[in-house]
Amino acid sequence: MIFDALHPPHDAVPSDPAPATVLASWEPGTFLENLAPGPDGSWWVTSPSHRRVDHVAADGRLLTRVDLGAPATGIVADGDTALVTSGEPGTPGWRLLRVRDDGYVPVADLPGVTFANGMTRHGNGLVIADCLRGALVRFTSDGAVEDLVVDPLLTPLDPQGPLPGVNGLAVGPAGDLVMTSTGRGLVLRLGAAGLEVVAERLVGDDLTVTPDGALYVATHTFDSVLRLRPDGARADVATRVDGVVGPTSVALEPDGRALVVTTTGGMLAAPDTPEPARLVRIDLTSGGGHP
């Protein structure tokens, strides 16, 4: 395997494929970043390249597009709406917005944030990954914005390179925060003992956690969804042949029976010849891919 700026060291793993279905597609050149479940089996999907949030029905129909005027990145569901981070990478002025089918309203400014990416609910508020500054930022229920942790392990390996630092965020069964540091090829955990390394040579973008502690990681430039079990065993449950080209985020369906994945069509690695961006469903109930 050849490693370069887009492909840091990443250990090859066996394949344990699960049935995959493409739910929806976008034109080549669309960068899909993160997703969150909406009502009635629908999904909210952020597109920083097109500065909008799409709301997609369970059958792949586009329900609505909400234009934000700035890149849309992190997202969490909030009833029949979504909370979304939006701003220009590398500059101040990031905001938290509430997105609805009929538009959006500002929720709060995010001072100090330079490039929001992954976001998750945690405790009495939200935690946001600032993938350029190398920080986890907490937004509390009373509207306070504060650094939770700032650490060199969360910074980009190369500040001028194409891959970010801390990126995907999820909450483990014990309430600890689990995250990727993409350019460094790390999966990390923040618990009572502080920040610790869970896995090395594992290049991940976003990730999700099952109730038994298995992680599913979108590997982005390595074109797979990888399962990392609590005992450290790794396997790819979906790859390019399943339509998973440039996967950026992965989330569990609310009933836990399947994963849903966003892709870029590979536009980061092959910007001149990307495939369509896709929303892909990976069934975890039919043998392969199960934790």
Tab-separated table of C-alpha atoms in Angstrom:
chain	number	residue	atom	x	y	z
A	1	MET	CA	0.000	0.000	0.000
A	2	ILE	CA	1.305	3.460	-0.932
A	3	PHE	CA	0.939	6.163	1.711
A	4	ASP	CA	0.784	9.893	0.948
A	5	ALA	CA	-0.815	13.071	2.288
A	6	LEU	CA	-4.314	11.731	1.558
A	7	HIS	CA	-3.496	8.216	2.743
A	8	PRO	CA	-1.608	8.180	6.073
A	9	PRO	CA	-0.528	4.789	7.434
A	10	HIS	CA	-3.634	2.625	7.729
A	11	ASP	CA	-3.493	-1.091	8.441
A	12	ALA	CA	-5.093	-3.437	5.929
A	13	VAL	CA	-7.962	-5.443	7.437
A	14	PRO	CA	-10.051	-8.467	6.436
A	15	SER	CA	-13.433	-8.059	4.776
A	16	ASP	CA	-16.702	-8.982	6.491
A	17	PRO	CA	-19.245	-7.545	4.039
A	18	ALA	CA	-22.819	-6.686	4.922
A	19	PRO	CA	-25.638	-6.064	2.402
A	20	ALA	CA	-25.544	-2.479	1.156
A	21	THR	CA	-28.148	-0.426	-0.704
A	22	VAL	CA	-27.760	3.026	-2.257
A	23	LEU	CA	-30.636	5.150	-0.944
A	24	ALA	CA	-29.918	8.407	-2.774
A	25	SER	CA	-27.356	9.985	-5.098
A	26	TRP	CA	-26.132	13.513	-5.805
A	27	GLU	CA	-24.261	14.894	-8.821
A	28	PRO	CA	-20.478	14.326	-8.910
A	29	GLY	CA	-18.672	17.142	-7.143
A	30	THR	CA	-21.024	17.132	-4.148
A	31	PHE	CA	-19.233	16.805	-0.831
A	32	LEU	CA	-21.500	15.283	1.814
A	33	GLU	CA	-20.091	15.682	5.320
A	34	ASN	CA	-22.365	14.525	8.164
A	35	LEU	CA	-25.848	13.163	8.789
A	36	ALA	CA	-28.482	12.792	11.485
A	37	PRO	CA	-31.824	10.956	11.619
A	38	GLY	CA	-34.981	12.919	10.946
A	39	PRO	CA	-38.634	11.961	11.427
A	40	ASP	CA	-40.259	8.951	9.720
A	41	GLY	CA	-37.008	7.289	8.676
A	42	SER	CA	-35.687	10.407	6.928
A	43	TRP	CA	-32.145	11.792	7.160
A	44	TRP	CA	-30.667	15.261	7.418
A	45	VAL	CA	-27.421	15.516	5.387
A	46	THR	CA	-24.928	18.405	5.395
A	47	SER	CA	-23.111	19.483	2.225
A	48	PRO	CA	-20.257	21.946	2.794
A	49	SER	CA	-19.516	22.086	-0.939
A	50	HIS	CA	-23.051	23.322	-1.697
A	51	ARG	CA	-23.530	25.257	1.566
A	52	ARG	CA	-26.777	23.569	2.411
A	53	VAL	CA	-28.578	20.881	4.381
A	54	ASP	CA	-30.658	18.310	2.498
A	55	HIS	CA	-33.571	16.448	4.065
A	56	VAL	CA	-33.914	13.019	2.424
A	57	ALA	CA	-36.846	10.613	2.831
A	58	ALA	CA	-36.327	6.966	3.754
A	59	ASP	CA	-36.941	6.008	0.117
A	60	GLY	CA	-34.337	8.481	-1.191
A	61	ARG	CA	-36.698	11.271	-2.266
A	62	LEU	CA	-35.383	14.763	-1.640
A	63	LEU	CA	-37.829	16.433	0.746
A	64	THR	CA	-36.191	19.838	0.897
A	65	ARG	CA	-32.941	21.739	0.557
A	66	VAL	CA	-32.042	24.474	3.019
A	67	ASP	CA	-29.409	26.933	1.785
A	68	LEU	CA	-27.240	28.379	4.560
A	69	GLY	CA	-24.885	30.782	2.768
A	70	ALA	CA	-21.820	29.148	4.389
A	71	PRO	CA	-20.531	25.559	4.548
A	72	ALA	CA	-22.629	23.175	6.639
A	73	THR	CA	-20.673	20.622	8.680
A	74	GLY	CA	-21.675	19.066	12.019
A	75	ILE	CA	-25.274	18.041	12.674
A	76	VAL	CA	-27.418	16.437	15.362
A	77	ALA	CA	-31.125	15.682	15.319
A	78	ASP	CA	-33.454	17.705	17.540
A	79	GLY	CA	-37.028	16.450	17.226
A	80	ASP	CA	-38.201	17.149	13.686
A	81	THR	CA	-35.435	19.742	13.225
A	82	ALA	CA	-31.640	19.585	13.195
A	83	LEU	CA	-28.880	21.586	14.863
A	84	VAL	CA	-26.085	22.405	12.409
A	85	THR	CA	-22.686	24.115	12.612
A	86	SER	CA	-21.922	26.469	9.743
A	87	GLY	CA	-19.024	28.752	8.838
A	88	GLU	CA	-15.994	29.318	6.648
A	89	PRO	CA	-13.054	26.974	7.370
A	90	GLY	CA	-10.121	28.697	9.042
A	91	THR	CA	-11.991	31.883	9.890
A	92	PRO	CA	-14.016	33.136	12.859
A	93	GLY	CA	-17.764	33.606	12.662
A	94	TRP	CA	-18.962	30.016	13.081
A	95	ARG	CA	-22.562	29.619	14.230
A	96	LEU	CA	-24.943	26.978	15.501
A	97	LEU	CA	-28.199	26.981	13.534
A	98	ARG	CA	-31.549	25.243	13.849
A	99	VAL	CA	-32.576	23.874	10.453
A	100	ARG	CA	-36.185	23.146	9.515
A	101	ASP	CA	-37.776	22.249	6.211
A	102	ASP	CA	-38.816	25.889	5.775
A	103	GLY	CA	-35.378	27.371	6.504
A	104	TYR	CA	-33.170	28.001	9.511
A	105	VAL	CA	-32.804	30.250	12.548
A	106	PRO	CA	-29.604	31.155	14.442
A	107	VAL	CA	-29.129	29.494	17.835
A	108	ALA	CA	-25.747	30.829	18.981
A	109	ASP	CA	-22.398	32.173	17.873
A	110	LEU	CA	-19.421	29.837	18.415
A	111	PRO	CA	-16.540	32.175	19.350
A	112	GLY	CA	-13.094	30.646	19.089
A	113	VAL	CA	-14.184	27.883	16.721
A	114	THR	CA	-12.114	27.865	13.526
A	115	PHE	CA	-13.403	24.759	11.719
A	116	ALA	CA	-16.317	22.863	13.278
A	117	ASN	CA	-16.707	19.285	12.126
A	118	GLY	CA	-18.169	16.381	14.118
A	119	MET	CA	-20.779	17.146	16.767
A	120	THR	CA	-22.617	15.029	19.327
A	121	ARG	CA	-24.893	15.392	22.322
A	122	HIS	CA	-23.095	14.882	25.613
A	123	GLY	CA	-24.205	15.645	29.144
A	124	ASN	CA	-26.257	18.823	29.265
A	125	GLY	CA	-25.277	20.094	25.851
A	126	LEU	CA	-23.269	19.505	22.694
A	127	VAL	CA	-19.607	18.778	22.017
A	128	ILE	CA	-18.149	20.107	18.763
A	129	ALA	CA	-14.853	19.044	17.161
A	130	ASP	CA	-12.710	21.974	16.034
A	131	CYS	CA	-10.579	20.038	13.570
A	132	LEU	CA	-8.190	22.876	12.765
A	133	ARG	CA	-7.450	24.167	16.278
A	134	GLY	CA	-7.312	20.656	17.766
A	135	ALA	CA	-10.012	21.176	20.366
A	136	LEU	CA	-13.272	19.810	21.657
A	137	VAL	CA	-15.673	22.658	22.361
A	138	ARG	CA	-18.661	22.332	24.679
A	139	PHE	CA	-21.915	24.217	24.065
A	140	THR	CA	-24.039	23.980	27.193
A	141	SER	CA	-27.796	24.138	27.586
A	142	ASP	CA	-27.510	27.667	29.016
A	143	GLY	CA	-25.655	28.843	25.891
A	144	ALA	CA	-22.084	28.884	27.217
A	145	VAL	CA	-19.270	28.029	24.777
A	146	GLU	CA	-16.068	26.682	26.336
A	147	ASP	CA	-13.111	24.445	25.535
A	148	LEU	CA	-13.498	20.951	26.922
A	149	VAL	CA	-10.010	19.835	25.882
A	150	VAL	CA	-7.228	21.149	23.651
A	151	ASP	CA	-4.486	18.649	22.846
A	152	PRO	CA	-1.752	18.151	20.213
A	153	LEU	CA	-3.220	14.719	19.377
A	154	LEU	CA	-6.321	16.534	18.112
A	155	THR	CA	-4.458	18.850	15.728
A	156	PRO	CA	-3.811	18.159	12.028
A	157	LEU	CA	-0.554	16.293	11.468
A	158	ASP	CA	0.164	18.836	8.711
A	159	PRO	CA	-1.699	22.153	9.180
A	160	GLN	CA	-1.289	22.822	5.453
A	161	GLY	CA	-2.282	19.284	4.412
A	162	PRO	CA	-5.631	17.981	3.149
A	163	LEU	CA	-6.652	15.975	6.232
A	164	PRO	CA	-7.995	17.477	9.469
A	165	GLY	CA	-7.272	16.741	13.087
A	166	VAL	CA	-10.104	15.744	15.409
A	167	ASN	CA	-13.058	14.928	13.205
A	168	GLY	CA	-15.803	12.441	14.095
A	169	LEU	CA	-17.369	12.319	17.554
A	170	ALA	CA	-19.567	9.732	19.270
A	171	VAL	CA	-20.562	8.768	22.807
A	172	GLY	CA	-19.664	5.293	24.063
A	173	PRO	CA	-21.857	3.054	26.253
A	174	ALA	CA	-20.157	4.329	29.424
A	175	GLY	CA	-20.711	7.962	28.468
A	176	ASP	CA	-17.132	8.584	27.341
A	177	LEU	CA	-16.419	10.529	24.158
A	178	VAL	CA	-14.858	8.602	21.263
A	179	MET	CA	-13.280	10.469	18.361
A	180	THR	CA	-11.078	10.227	15.303
A	181	SER	CA	-7.970	12.294	14.637
A	182	THR	CA	-7.911	11.825	10.896
A	183	GLY	CA	-4.492	12.947	9.692
A	184	ARG	CA	-2.798	11.212	12.613
A	185	GLY	CA	-4.602	7.901	11.981
A	186	LEU	CA	-5.860	7.701	15.564
A	187	VAL	CA	-9.035	6.743	17.367
A	188	LEU	CA	-9.129	8.367	20.806
A	189	ARG	CA	-11.290	8.235	23.926
A	190	LEU	CA	-11.915	10.987	26.465
A	191	GLY	CA	-13.004	9.617	29.828
A	192	ALA	CA	-12.388	10.230	33.497
A	193	ALA	CA	-8.671	9.461	33.054
A	194	GLY	CA	-8.299	11.993	30.236
A	195	LEU	CA	-7.472	11.475	26.572
A	196	GLU	CA	-6.245	7.998	25.611
A	197	VAL	CA	-5.413	6.227	22.341
A	198	VAL	CA	-7.841	3.436	21.375
A	199	ALA	CA	-6.356	2.553	17.963
A	200	GLU	CA	-3.441	3.614	15.776
A	201	ARG	CA	-2.928	3.365	12.011
A	202	LEU	CA	-6.676	3.657	11.543
A	203	VAL	CA	-7.609	6.613	9.355
A	204	GLY	CA	-11.168	7.637	10.143
A	205	ASP	CA	-13.462	10.507	9.337
A	206	ASP	CA	-16.741	10.198	11.266
A	207	LEU	CA	-17.789	7.229	13.415
A	208	THR	CA	-20.637	5.747	15.426
A	209	VAL	CA	-20.816	3.385	18.413
A	210	THR	CA	-23.140	0.430	18.997
A	211	PRO	CA	-24.521	-0.389	22.481
A	212	ASP	CA	-21.960	-3.195	22.910
A	213	GLY	CA	-19.073	-0.810	22.229
A	214	ALA	CA	-18.243	-1.686	18.617
A	215	LEU	CA	-17.161	1.301	16.530
A	216	TYR	CA	-18.047	1.762	12.876
A	217	VAL	CA	-15.697	4.199	11.155
A	218	ALA	CA	-15.990	5.891	7.761
A	219	THR	CA	-12.422	5.780	6.423
A	220	HIS	CA	-12.965	8.416	3.692
A	221	THR	CA	-9.842	8.217	1.489
A	222	PHE	CA	-9.603	4.450	2.087
A	223	ASP	CA	-13.140	3.904	0.684
A	224	SER	CA	-14.571	1.677	3.392
A	225	VAL	CA	-16.659	1.456	6.518
A	226	LEU	CA	-14.532	-0.300	9.119
A	227	ARG	CA	-15.740	-2.100	12.239
A	228	LEU	CA	-13.514	-1.895	15.323
A	229	ARG	CA	-14.597	-4.296	18.056
A	230	PRO	CA	-13.880	-3.649	21.763
A	231	ASP	CA	-11.207	-6.391	21.646
A	232	GLY	CA	-9.389	-4.498	18.872
A	233	ALA	CA	-10.417	-6.733	15.944
A	234	ARG	CA	-10.959	-4.807	12.719
A	235	ALA	CA	-12.843	-5.595	9.508
A	236	ASP	CA	-14.271	-3.689	6.554
A	237	VAL	CA	-18.045	-4.147	6.325
A	238	ALA	CA	-18.482	-2.099	3.117
A	239	THR	CA	-16.137	-0.899	0.365
A	240	ARG	CA	-16.103	0.687	-3.113
A	241	VAL	CA	-18.006	-2.224	-4.627
A	242	ASP	CA	-20.932	-1.287	-2.371
A	243	GLY	CA	-20.952	2.340	-3.532
A	244	VAL	CA	-18.886	3.480	-0.545
A	245	VAL	CA	-16.458	5.826	-2.314
A	246	GLY	CA	-15.091	8.581	-0.104
A	247	PRO	CA	-17.265	7.823	2.952
A	248	THR	CA	-17.343	10.755	5.371
A	249	SER	CA	-19.868	9.858	8.053
A	250	VAL	CA	-21.749	6.892	9.448
A	251	ALA	CA	-24.726	6.697	11.801
A	252	LEU	CA	-26.923	3.971	13.226
A	253	GLU	CA	-30.548	3.869	12.225
A	254	PRO	CA	-32.638	4.636	15.325
A	255	ASP	CA	-33.596	0.951	15.704
A	256	GLY	CA	-29.946	-0.127	15.425
A	257	ARG	CA	-30.590	-2.539	12.558
A	258	ALA	CA	-28.496	-0.743	9.946
A	259	LEU	CA	-25.885	1.909	9.303
A	260	VAL	CA	-26.390	4.876	7.005
A	261	VAL	CA	-23.324	6.391	5.342
A	262	THR	CA	-22.613	9.601	3.416
A	263	THR	CA	-19.982	9.695	0.669
A	264	THR	CA	-18.268	12.275	-1.525
A	265	GLY	CA	-17.872	10.037	-4.561
A	266	GLY	CA	-14.122	10.277	-3.967
A	267	MET	CA	-13.853	13.968	-4.851
A	268	LEU	CA	-11.065	14.605	-2.324
A	269	ALA	CA	-8.808	11.927	-3.799
A	270	ALA	CA	-9.964	12.305	-7.433
A	271	PRO	CA	-11.465	15.797	-7.822
A	272	ASP	CA	-11.428	15.636	-11.642
A	273	THR	CA	-13.294	12.315	-11.907
A	274	PRO	CA	-15.492	11.850	-8.835
A	275	GLU	CA	-18.401	9.442	-8.766
A	276	PRO	CA	-21.839	10.567	-7.569
A	277	ALA	CA	-22.060	11.336	-3.866
A	278	ARG	CA	-24.319	8.817	-2.151
A	279	LEU	CA	-26.376	7.934	0.878
A	280	VAL	CA	-25.826	4.208	1.514
A	281	ARG	CA	-27.626	1.852	3.915
A	282	ILE	CA	-25.653	-1.098	5.352
A	283	ASP	CA	-27.768	-3.895	6.848
A	284	LEU	CA	-26.386	-5.250	10.131
A	285	THR	CA	-28.985	-8.001	10.536
A	286	SER	CA	-27.926	-10.351	7.733
A	287	GLY	CA	-24.716	-12.015	8.832
A	288	GLY	CA	-21.702	-9.949	7.785
A	289	GLY	CA	-21.050	-6.643	9.448
A	290	HIS	CA	-22.734	-7.578	12.718
A	291	PRO	CA	-20.855	-6.529	15.859
